[in-house]
Coordinates of C-alpha atoms in Angstrom, one line a residue:
Y1 CA 276.9 1.4 -12.0
Q2 CA 277.5 3.6 -15.2
S3 CA 280.3 3.7 -17.1
S4 CA 281.6 7.1 -17.1
S5 CA 280.6 7.9 -13.1
S6 CA 284.1 6.6 -11.8
P7 CA 287.2 7.4 -14.0
F8 CA 289.1 7.4 -10.4
Y9 CA 291.3 3.9 -10.0
G10 CA 290.7 3.1 -13.9
F11 CA 286.7 1.9 -13.2
S12 CA 286.4 3.3 -16.6
G13 CA 289.3 2.0 -18.2
P14 CA 289.4 -1.9 -19.9
P15 CA 291.2 -3.0 -16.8
G16 CA 288.4 -1.8 -15.1
L17 CA 286.6 -5.1 -14.5
L18 CA 288.9 -6.9 -12.7
V19 CA 290.0 -3.5 -11.0
R20 CA 286.3 -3.6 -9.7
A21 CA 286.1 -7.7 -8.5
V22 CA 290.1 -6.6 -6.8
L23 CA 287.9 -4.5 -4.5
I24 CA 284.7 -6.5 -4.1
M25 CA 286.1 -9.6 -3.0
R26 CA 288.7 -7.5 -0.3
V27 CA 286.0 -5.4 0.3
C28 CA 283.9 -8.7 1.2
R29 CA 287.3 -10.2 3.2
L30 CA 287.1 -7.5 5.7
I31 CA 283.9 -7.8 6.4
V32 CA 284.0 -11.5 6.9
L33 CA 287.0 -11.1 9.1
V34 CA 285.4 -8.4 11.5
A35 CA 282.4 -10.4 12.5
N36 CA 283.9 -13.8 12.4
N37 CA 286.1 -12.0 15.1
T38 CA 283.5 -10.4 16.9
S39 CA 280.2 -11.1 18.5
V40 CA 278.2 -11.0 16.5
P41 CA 275.6 -12.5 16.2
P42 CA 274.1 -16.3 13.8
F43 CA 271.5 -13.3 12.2
A44 CA 273.1 -10.8 11.9
K45 CA 275.8 -12.4 9.6
E46 CA 272.9 -13.9 7.8
D47 CA 272.0 -10.3 6.9
I48 CA 275.6 -9.7 6.8
R49 CA 275.7 -12.7 3.4
R50 CA 272.5 -11.6 1.9
T51 CA 273.3 -7.8 2.0
I52 CA 277.3 -9.2 0.2
A53 CA 274.7 -11.7 -2.5
R54 CA 271.9 -8.5 -3.3
S55 CA 274.8 -5.9 -3.7
L56 CA 276.5 -8.2 -5.9
N57 CA 273.5 -9.2 -8.7
G58 CA 272.6 -5.3 -8.6
S59 CA 273.2 -3.4 -11.3
G60 CA 276.3 -3.3 -13.2
D61 CA 278.4 -6.1 -14.9
I62 CA 280.7 -7.9 -12.2
H63 CA 284.2 -10.8 -12.5
I64 CA 282.7 -14.6 -12.8
N65 CA 285.4 -16.3 -11.8
L66 CA 286.3 -13.5 -8.9
C67 CA 283.0 -12.7 -7.6
A68 CA 281.0 -15.7 -8.2
K69 CA 280.9 -17.9 -4.7
F70 CA 280.3 -14.8 -2.8
L71 CA 277.6 -14.1 -4.7
R72 CA 276.3 -18.1 -5.2
A73 CA 277.4 -18.6 -1.6
D74 CA 273.8 -20.0 0.9
S75 CA 275.2 -19.9 3.9
W76 CA 277.9 -18.2 6.3
H77 CA 280.6 -21.3 6.4
E78 CA 280.0 -21.3 2.1
L79 CA 281.0 -17.1 2.8
W80 CA 283.9 -18.1 4.0
N81 CA 285.2 -20.8 2.8
A82 CA 285.0 -18.3 -0.3
V83 CA 287.0 -15.7 1.5
R84 CA 289.1 -18.2 2.5
Y85 CA 289.8 -20.1 -1.5
S86 CA 290.2 -16.6 -3.0
Q87 CA 292.5 -16.1 -5.4
L88 CA 292.6 -12.6 -3.5
N89 CA 295.2 -14.4 -0.4
R90 CA 298.1 -13.6 -2.9
A91 CA 301.7 -12.2 -1.9
A92 CA 301.0 -9.8 0.6
D93 CA 296.7 -9.9 0.7
E94 CA 298.0 -13.4 2.5
L95 CA 295.4 -14.4 4.6
V96 CA 296.5 -15.1 8.1
H97 CA 294.0 -17.2 10.0
L98 CA 293.9 -17.2 13.8
S99 CA 292.8 -20.1 15.4
L100 CA 292.6 -21.7 19.0
R101 CA 295.0 -24.4 20.1
L102 CA 291.9 -27.7 20.9
P103 CA 292.2 -30.7 21.3
N104 CA 290.2 -32.5 18.4
Y105 CA 290.4 -29.8 15.5
K106 CA 292.7 -29.4 12.9
P107 CA 293.2 -26.3 11.2
P108 CA 292.7 -26.5 7.3
A109 CA 295.5 -27.3 5.5
I110 CA 295.5 -23.8 2.8
A111 CA 298.7 -23.0 0.1
A112 CA 297.3 -19.8 -0.2
V113 CA 296.5 -19.0 3.9
K114 CA 298.9 -18.3 6.7
S115 CA 297.3 -21.2 10.0
I116 CA 298.1 -19.3 13.9
V117 CA 297.6 -21.6 16.1
Y118 CA 298.2 -20.3 19.3
S119 CA 297.5 -22.9 22.8
K120 CA 295.9 -19.9 25.7
L121 CA 294.5 -16.7 25.2
N122 CA 297.5 -13.7 27.2
P123 CA 295.7 -10.3 27.6
E124 CA 298.7 -9.2 25.0
L125 CA 297.5 -12.0 22.7
E126 CA 294.3 -10.8 22.8
R127 CA 295.3 -6.6 22.7
L128 CA 296.9 -7.9 19.5
L129 CA 294.2 -9.3 18.3
S130 CA 291.6 -7.1 18.5
L131 CA 290.0 -5.1 15.4
V132 CA 288.5 -2.5 18.3
E133 CA 291.3 -1.7 21.0
P134 CA 292.4 2.1 20.4
D135 CA 296.2 2.2 21.8
A136 CA 296.8 -1.0 19.6
T137 CA 300.4 -0.2 18.5
L138 CA 302.6 -1.2 16.2
D139 CA 305.8 -3.3 17.0
P140 CA 308.1 -1.2 17.4
R141 CA 311.2 -3.0 16.1
A142 CA 309.3 -3.8 12.5
K143 CA 311.8 -2.3 10.1
S144 CA 310.1 -1.2 7.1
F145 CA 309.9 -3.1 3.6
V146 CA 311.6 -1.6 1.5
P147 CA 311.4 -3.0 -2.8
Q148 CA 314.7 -3.9 -4.0
P149 CA 315.2 -4.3 -6.8
Q150 CA 316.6 -8.1 -8.0
N151 CA 318.9 -8.3 -10.9
D152 CA 320.1 -11.6 -11.4
A153 CA 316.8 -12.7 -12.3
P154 CA 316.5 -14.6 -15.5
T155 CA 315.5 -12.0 -18.4
N156 CA 312.8 -14.9 -20.0
A157 CA 311.0 -15.2 -16.3
E158 CA 308.0 -13.5 -15.9
E159 CA 307.5 -10.5 -13.8
D160 CA 305.2 -8.5 -12.3
V161 CA 307.2 -4.7 -12.6
I162 CA 305.5 -2.3 -10.6
E163 CA 306.9 0.8 -12.4
P164 CA 306.3 4.6 -10.8
V165 CA 304.3 6.8 -12.3
Q166 CA 304.9 10.6 -12.1
T167 CA 302.0 12.9 -9.9
T168 CA 301.1 16.4 -10.2
A169 CA 302.0 18.8 -7.9
D170 CA 299.2 18.2 -5.7
G171 CA 299.8 15.1 -4.8
Q172 CA 296.9 13.7 -7.3
M173 CA 297.2 12.4 -11.1
N174 CA 295.9 12.9 -14.0
P175 CA 292.8 10.3 -15.2
G176 CA 294.1 10.0 -18.2
E177 CA 297.6 8.7 -17.4
F178 CA 296.5 6.5 -15.1
L179 CA 294.1 4.9 -18.0
D180 CA 297.3 4.6 -20.6
L181 CA 299.1 3.5 -17.9
A182 CA 295.8 0.0 -17.2
T183 CA 295.0 0.1 -21.5
S184 CA 300.0 0.2 -21.8
E185 CA 299.5 -3.3 -20.2
G186 CA 298.7 -6.2 -22.4
G187 CA 298.1 -9.2 -19.9
L188 CA 294.8 -8.0 -18.0
P189 CA 291.5 -8.9 -19.8
S190 CA 289.5 -5.9 -21.4
A191 CA 285.9 -5.8 -20.9
P192 CA 283.8 -6.1 -23.5
Q193 CA 281.9 -3.6 -25.4
D194 CA 279.0 -2.4 -25.6
E195 CA 278.0 -2.3 -29.8
P196 CA 274.6 -0.4 -31.0
Q197 CA 271.8 -2.2 -31.1
R198 CA 269.7 -2.7 -34.4
A199 CA 266.7 -3.4 -35.7
L200 CA 264.7 -6.5 -35.9
T201 CA 263.0 -7.6 -39.0
A202 CA 260.2 -9.4 -39.5
L203 CA 262.7 -11.6 -40.8
D204 CA 263.4 -12.0 -37.1
V205 CA 260.9 -11.6 -35.6
E206 CA 259.5 -14.6 -37.7
L207 CA 261.8 -17.0 -37.1
G208 CA 261.5 -16.1 -33.5
K209 CA 258.3 -17.3 -33.3
R210 CA 258.6 -20.4 -34.4
I211 CA 262.1 -20.5 -31.9
L212 CA 260.0 -19.5 -29.5
F213 CA 256.9 -22.0 -30.9
C214 CA 258.9 -25.1 -30.8
Y215 CA 261.2 -24.3 -27.3
R216 CA 256.8 -24.6 -26.1
R217 CA 256.4 -27.7 -27.8
Y218 CA 260.0 -29.2 -26.5
A219 CA 259.5 -27.7 -22.7
L220 CA 255.4 -29.5 -23.0
R221 CA 256.4 -32.6 -23.9
Q222 CA 259.3 -32.1 -21.3
R223 CA 256.6 -31.1 -18.6
I224 CA 253.8 -34.9 -20.4
K225 CA 257.0 -37.2 -19.9
M226 CA 257.4 -36.3 -16.1
K227 CA 253.5 -36.6 -15.1
K228 CA 253.3 -39.4 -17.0
A229 CA 257.3 -40.4 -15.4
V230 CA 256.0 -39.4 -11.9
K231 CA 252.6 -41.5 -12.2
I232 CA 254.2 -44.7 -12.5
I233 CA 256.4 -44.2 -9.6
W234 CA 253.8 -43.6 -8.1
A235 CA 251.9 -46.5 -8.8
Y236 CA 255.0 -48.9 -7.9
Y237 CA 254.8 -47.1 -4.5
L238 CA 251.5 -47.7 -3.3
R239 CA 252.2 -51.5 -4.9
H240 CA 254.6 -51.7 -2.9
R241 CA 252.9 -50.2 -0.1
L242 CA 250.1 -52.7 0.2
R243 CA 251.7 -55.5 -1.1
H244 CA 254.2 -54.7 2.2
K245 CA 251.4 -53.8 4.8
A246 CA 249.1 -56.4 4.2
P247 CA 249.1 -59.4 5.8
M248 CA 251.5 -62.6 4.0
T249 CA 249.4 -65.5 4.0
A250 CA 250.9 -69.0 4.4
T251 CA 251.3 -70.5 1.1
E252 CA 253.1 -66.6 -0.1
E253 CA 255.6 -67.1 2.9
Q254 CA 256.3 -70.8 1.2
I255 CA 256.5 -69.4 -2.2
R256 CA 258.8 -67.0 -0.9
K257 CA 261.0 -69.0 0.7
L258 CA 261.3 -71.5 -2.0
H259 CA 262.6 -68.8 -4.1
N260 CA 265.3 -67.9 -1.7
E261 CA 266.0 -71.3 -1.4
Y262 CA 266.2 -71.8 -5.1
K263 CA 268.9 -69.1 -6.2
S264 CA 271.3 -71.4 -5.0
D265 CA 270.9 -73.7 -8.1
V266 CA 271.1 -70.7 -10.7
E267 CA 275.2 -71.0 -10.0
S268 CA 274.8 -74.6 -10.8
I269 CA 273.5 -74.8 -14.2
D270 CA 274.5 -76.5 -16.9
C271 CA 274.8 -74.3 -19.7
P272 CA 277.6 -73.4 -22.1
L273 CA 278.8 -69.5 -21.4
L274 CA 278.0 -68.5 -24.7
Y275 CA 274.2 -69.2 -24.7
V276 CA 273.6 -66.2 -22.6
K277 CA 269.8 -66.8 -23.5
A278 CA 269.7 -70.5 -22.3
F279 CA 270.6 -69.2 -19.3
Q280 CA 268.5 -66.4 -18.2
S281 CA 265.9 -68.8 -19.6
H282 CA 267.0 -71.7 -17.3
E283 CA 267.3 -68.8 -14.6
R284 CA 263.7 -67.6 -15.2
I285 CA 262.1 -71.4 -15.0
L286 CA 263.7 -71.5 -11.0
L287 CA 262.7 -68.8 -10.1
G288 CA 260.2 -67.9 -10.9
P289 CA 257.4 -71.6 -11.8
M290 CA 259.2 -74.0 -9.8
P291 CA 258.4 -72.9 -6.4
H292 CA 254.3 -72.7 -6.9
V293 CA 255.6 -76.5 -9.4
L294 CA 257.2 -77.8 -5.6
V295 CA 253.5 -76.2 -4.1
Y296 CA 251.5 -77.4 -6.0
L297 CA 253.3 -81.0 -6.4
R298 CA 253.2 -80.9 -1.8
G299 CA 249.2 -80.5 -2.4
L300 CA 248.9 -83.2 -4.6
E301 CA 250.8 -85.2 -1.5
R302 CA 248.4 -83.7 0.9
T303 CA 244.9 -84.5 -1.2
N304 CA 246.1 -88.4 -1.2
Q305 CA 247.1 -88.7 1.8
Q306 CA 242.9 -87.2 2.5
Q307 CA 241.5 -89.6 -0.6
K308 CA 243.4 -92.2 1.4
E309 CA 241.8 -91.4 5.5
A310 CA 238.6 -91.1 4.4
N311 CA 239.1 -94.3 2.7
K312 CA 239.7 -96.4 5.7
K313 CA 236.8 -94.4 7.3
R314 CA 234.4 -95.9 4.2
L315 CA 236.2 -99.2 4.6
Q316 CA 235.0 -100.2 8.1
K317 CA 231.3 -99.6 7.4
V318 CA 231.9 -100.3 2.9
Q319 CA 229.7 -103.4 2.1
H320 CA 230.7 -106.4 0.1
E321 CA 228.9 -105.0 -3.1
E322 CA 232.0 -101.9 -3.0
L323 CA 234.3 -103.7 -0.6
E324 CA 237.0 -104.3 -4.3
R325 CA 236.2 -101.0 -5.2
V326 CA 237.7 -99.2 -2.2
R327 CA 240.8 -101.8 -2.7
I328 CA 242.3 -100.2 -5.6
R329 CA 241.2 -96.9 -4.4
M330 CA 243.8 -98.1 -1.0
D331 CA 246.2 -99.5 -3.9
A332 CA 246.3 -96.2 -5.9
C333 CA 247.4 -94.1 -2.6
A334 CA 250.5 -96.3 -1.9
R335 CA 251.5 -95.8 -5.4
L336 CA 251.1 -92.7 -5.5
A337 CA 252.1 -91.7 -2.2
K338 CA 255.8 -93.3 -3.9
K339 CA 255.6 -91.1 -6.6
I340 CA 255.1 -88.0 -4.9
K341 CA 258.5 -88.9 -2.6
V342 CA 260.1 -89.7 -5.6
L343 CA 259.3 -86.6 -7.1
T344 CA 259.4 -84.1 -4.7
Q345 CA 263.4 -85.2 -4.2
S346 CA 263.6 -84.5 -7.5
I347 CA 262.8 -81.2 -8.0
A348 CA 263.7 -80.5 -4.6
P349 CA 266.3 -76.5 -4.1
G350 CA 269.6 -78.6 -3.8
S351 CA 268.8 -81.3 -6.7
R352 CA 271.1 -83.0 -9.6
A353 CA 267.9 -83.0 -12.1
L354 CA 267.4 -79.4 -12.2
H355 CA 270.9 -78.6 -13.8
Q356 CA 269.9 -79.2 -17.4
V357 CA 266.7 -77.8 -18.3
D358 CA 265.7 -81.1 -20.1
T359 CA 265.4 -83.0 -17.0
L360 CA 263.7 -80.2 -15.3
K361 CA 260.9 -80.3 -17.7
E362 CA 261.3 -83.8 -17.6
Q363 CA 260.3 -84.0 -13.5
V364 CA 258.1 -81.1 -13.9
K365 CA 255.9 -83.3 -17.3
Q366 CA 255.7 -86.1 -14.7
V367 CA 253.9 -83.9 -12.2
D368 CA 251.1 -83.7 -14.9
S369 CA 251.0 -86.8 -15.7
L370 CA 250.4 -87.6 -12.0
R371 CA 247.5 -84.8 -11.6
S372 CA 245.8 -87.0 -15.1
E373 CA 246.5 -89.7 -13.4
I374 CA 244.4 -88.2 -9.3
M375 CA 241.6 -86.8 -11.7
H376 CA 241.2 -90.1 -13.1
I377 CA 241.2 -92.5 -10.0
F378 CA 239.3 -90.2 -7.6
G379 CA 237.5 -86.8 -9.8
E380 CA 238.0 -84.2 -10.6
D381 CA 236.7 -82.7 -8.0
A382 CA 239.6 -83.6 -6.2
I383 CA 242.5 -81.1 -6.0
P384 CA 240.6 -78.1 -5.4
K385 CA 240.9 -75.0 -6.8
A386 CA 242.7 -72.9 -4.8
L387 CA 245.7 -75.2 -5.6
E388 CA 245.1 -75.4 -9.5
E389 CA 246.2 -72.0 -9.7
H390 CA 249.7 -72.9 -8.3
Y391 CA 248.8 -75.5 -11.7
A392 CA 248.5 -72.8 -14.5
L393 CA 251.1 -70.8 -12.9
G394 CA 254.0 -73.8 -12.4
I395 CA 253.8 -76.6 -14.5
V396 CA 251.3 -74.7 -17.6
V397 CA 254.8 -71.4 -17.9
I398 CA 257.0 -74.4 -18.1
L399 CA 255.5 -76.5 -20.8
S400 CA 254.1 -74.4 -22.9
P401 CA 256.2 -73.4 -26.4
S402 CA 258.5 -70.7 -26.0
H403 CA 258.6 -68.6 -29.2
A404 CA 262.4 -69.0 -29.6
A405 CA 261.7 -72.8 -30.3
T406 CA 259.5 -72.1 -33.8
A407 CA 260.8 -73.9 -37.1
P408 CA 262.8 -72.0 -38.6
K409 CA 261.5 -70.2 -42.3
P410 CA 262.4 -72.8 -44.9
L411 CA 265.0 -70.6 -47.6
K412 CA 264.0 -69.9 -50.9
P413 CA 264.4 -71.8 -53.6
E414 CA 268.1 -70.7 -55.4
L415 CA 266.6 -69.7 -59.2
N416 CA 267.6 -72.4 -62.3
V417 CA 269.0 -69.7 -65.3
S418 CA 271.2 -72.0 -66.6
D419 CA 268.9 -72.7 -69.7
L420 CA 269.1 -69.4 -70.8
V421 CA 271.1 -67.8 -73.5
V422 CA 271.7 -64.3 -73.5

C-alpha cells in the first residue's frame, strides 16, 4: 500500500488507518455471511480463510485492535467468532444472526448481535433470506429513515454528529475538503508518520554487535538448559516405565503395602505444631525405613522357625553328648519367638509406640539387639544375605546419628578488658 495511491475516502489522511480497518471488517463480514448462508463446502471456506489471512498479512499497515482477530483466525469457526464479536456491530451496522430453532440448540447471547430464531422454513422466509434470489424486494410498507435532530439532549453529553458536506456540481467531493474535514476531528487516532532514517555510525554498529552477541549467548544457554531438562525428564520417564513394566517380587509388594499402611500413622505423630522439621523427620522414618524394619523382623521370625525345625530333626538322631546343646538351642528358639511376637506387635502399623520418635527408635534398637542375639546363638550365616539388605535400608538408617543432632559449637570467650587503662 502506498500512502499517495488512494486519496479517495480519506485513506491518505491521518485517520486513514482507522477507515481502512472499518472497510476491511465490512468486507470480511460480508464474505463470511455469504459463505455461511450459501452452500459453500468446508474446503472452500478454508481457502477463503487463508485468502483473508494472506491479504491482511501483505504489505501495508493494519489496525491491530480491529483486524487482529481476522488475521489470526486458525479455523472457520474462529473467523465466524471474529465477525460476531467485532467492534463493527454497532448501531446501523448491527449484525442480525438468523438460526433455525432446534431442540437442543441455544443461540449465543451477544449484546451487539440481534438473534432471530425461526421455527420452520416457508417460501416467503426463504425468499427474504436469499442472497441470490433476483426478485427479492423490500417491504413496500417500510418507511424511509429520516434522522431528526435531538434538541432536548444534554449539552455535556458526547455525541457523534454527522454534518452535511457541500459537494461539487457533478456530485463528487473535493479530496482536499474531505482531508480537512477528517483532520478537524480530534477523536480519531493518527497514523504514525514515516521518519527519515539516519545513517548508522561505527558506535551504533559496535553496540549492535555486542547486543547480538549477548542475545546469542543467552539463547545458547536457554537451549542447553532445555536439552538438560529434556534429558532429565526422559530419564525419569524411562525409569518410571521400566519400574511399572517389570514384575514386582513378593517382598516389594509387601513393602508397598506396608508403606500405605504406615501412612495412617502419620496423622497420629505426637509432635508440637511448631516443630516442623521434627515432624518431617518422623514422617520420613515411618514411610521410608519402617517397612524394611518390619519385613526384616518377619524374616528373623522365619529364620528362628527354621532353626527350631532343624533342631527338632536333630533331636531325634543326636547322641547323648550333644543332647544338652540341642536342648539349649530349642529353649533359645522358644525365647526368641516370644520376643519377636512382642516386637512385631509394637512396630506394626497402628501401634502407639510409633507416635513418638523416642519410643520408635527404642523398639528398633530392640530389633537390632535381637539380630545380634540370633547371630550369637545360630552363627553369622544363619541370616540370609537378601534379608540383610532390609537391615541396611531400615535399622541402620534409623539408628544412624542425624546431622542435626551434632553438638553445638562452643561460644567464644569474652575478652577481659578490666585491666586495660585508657
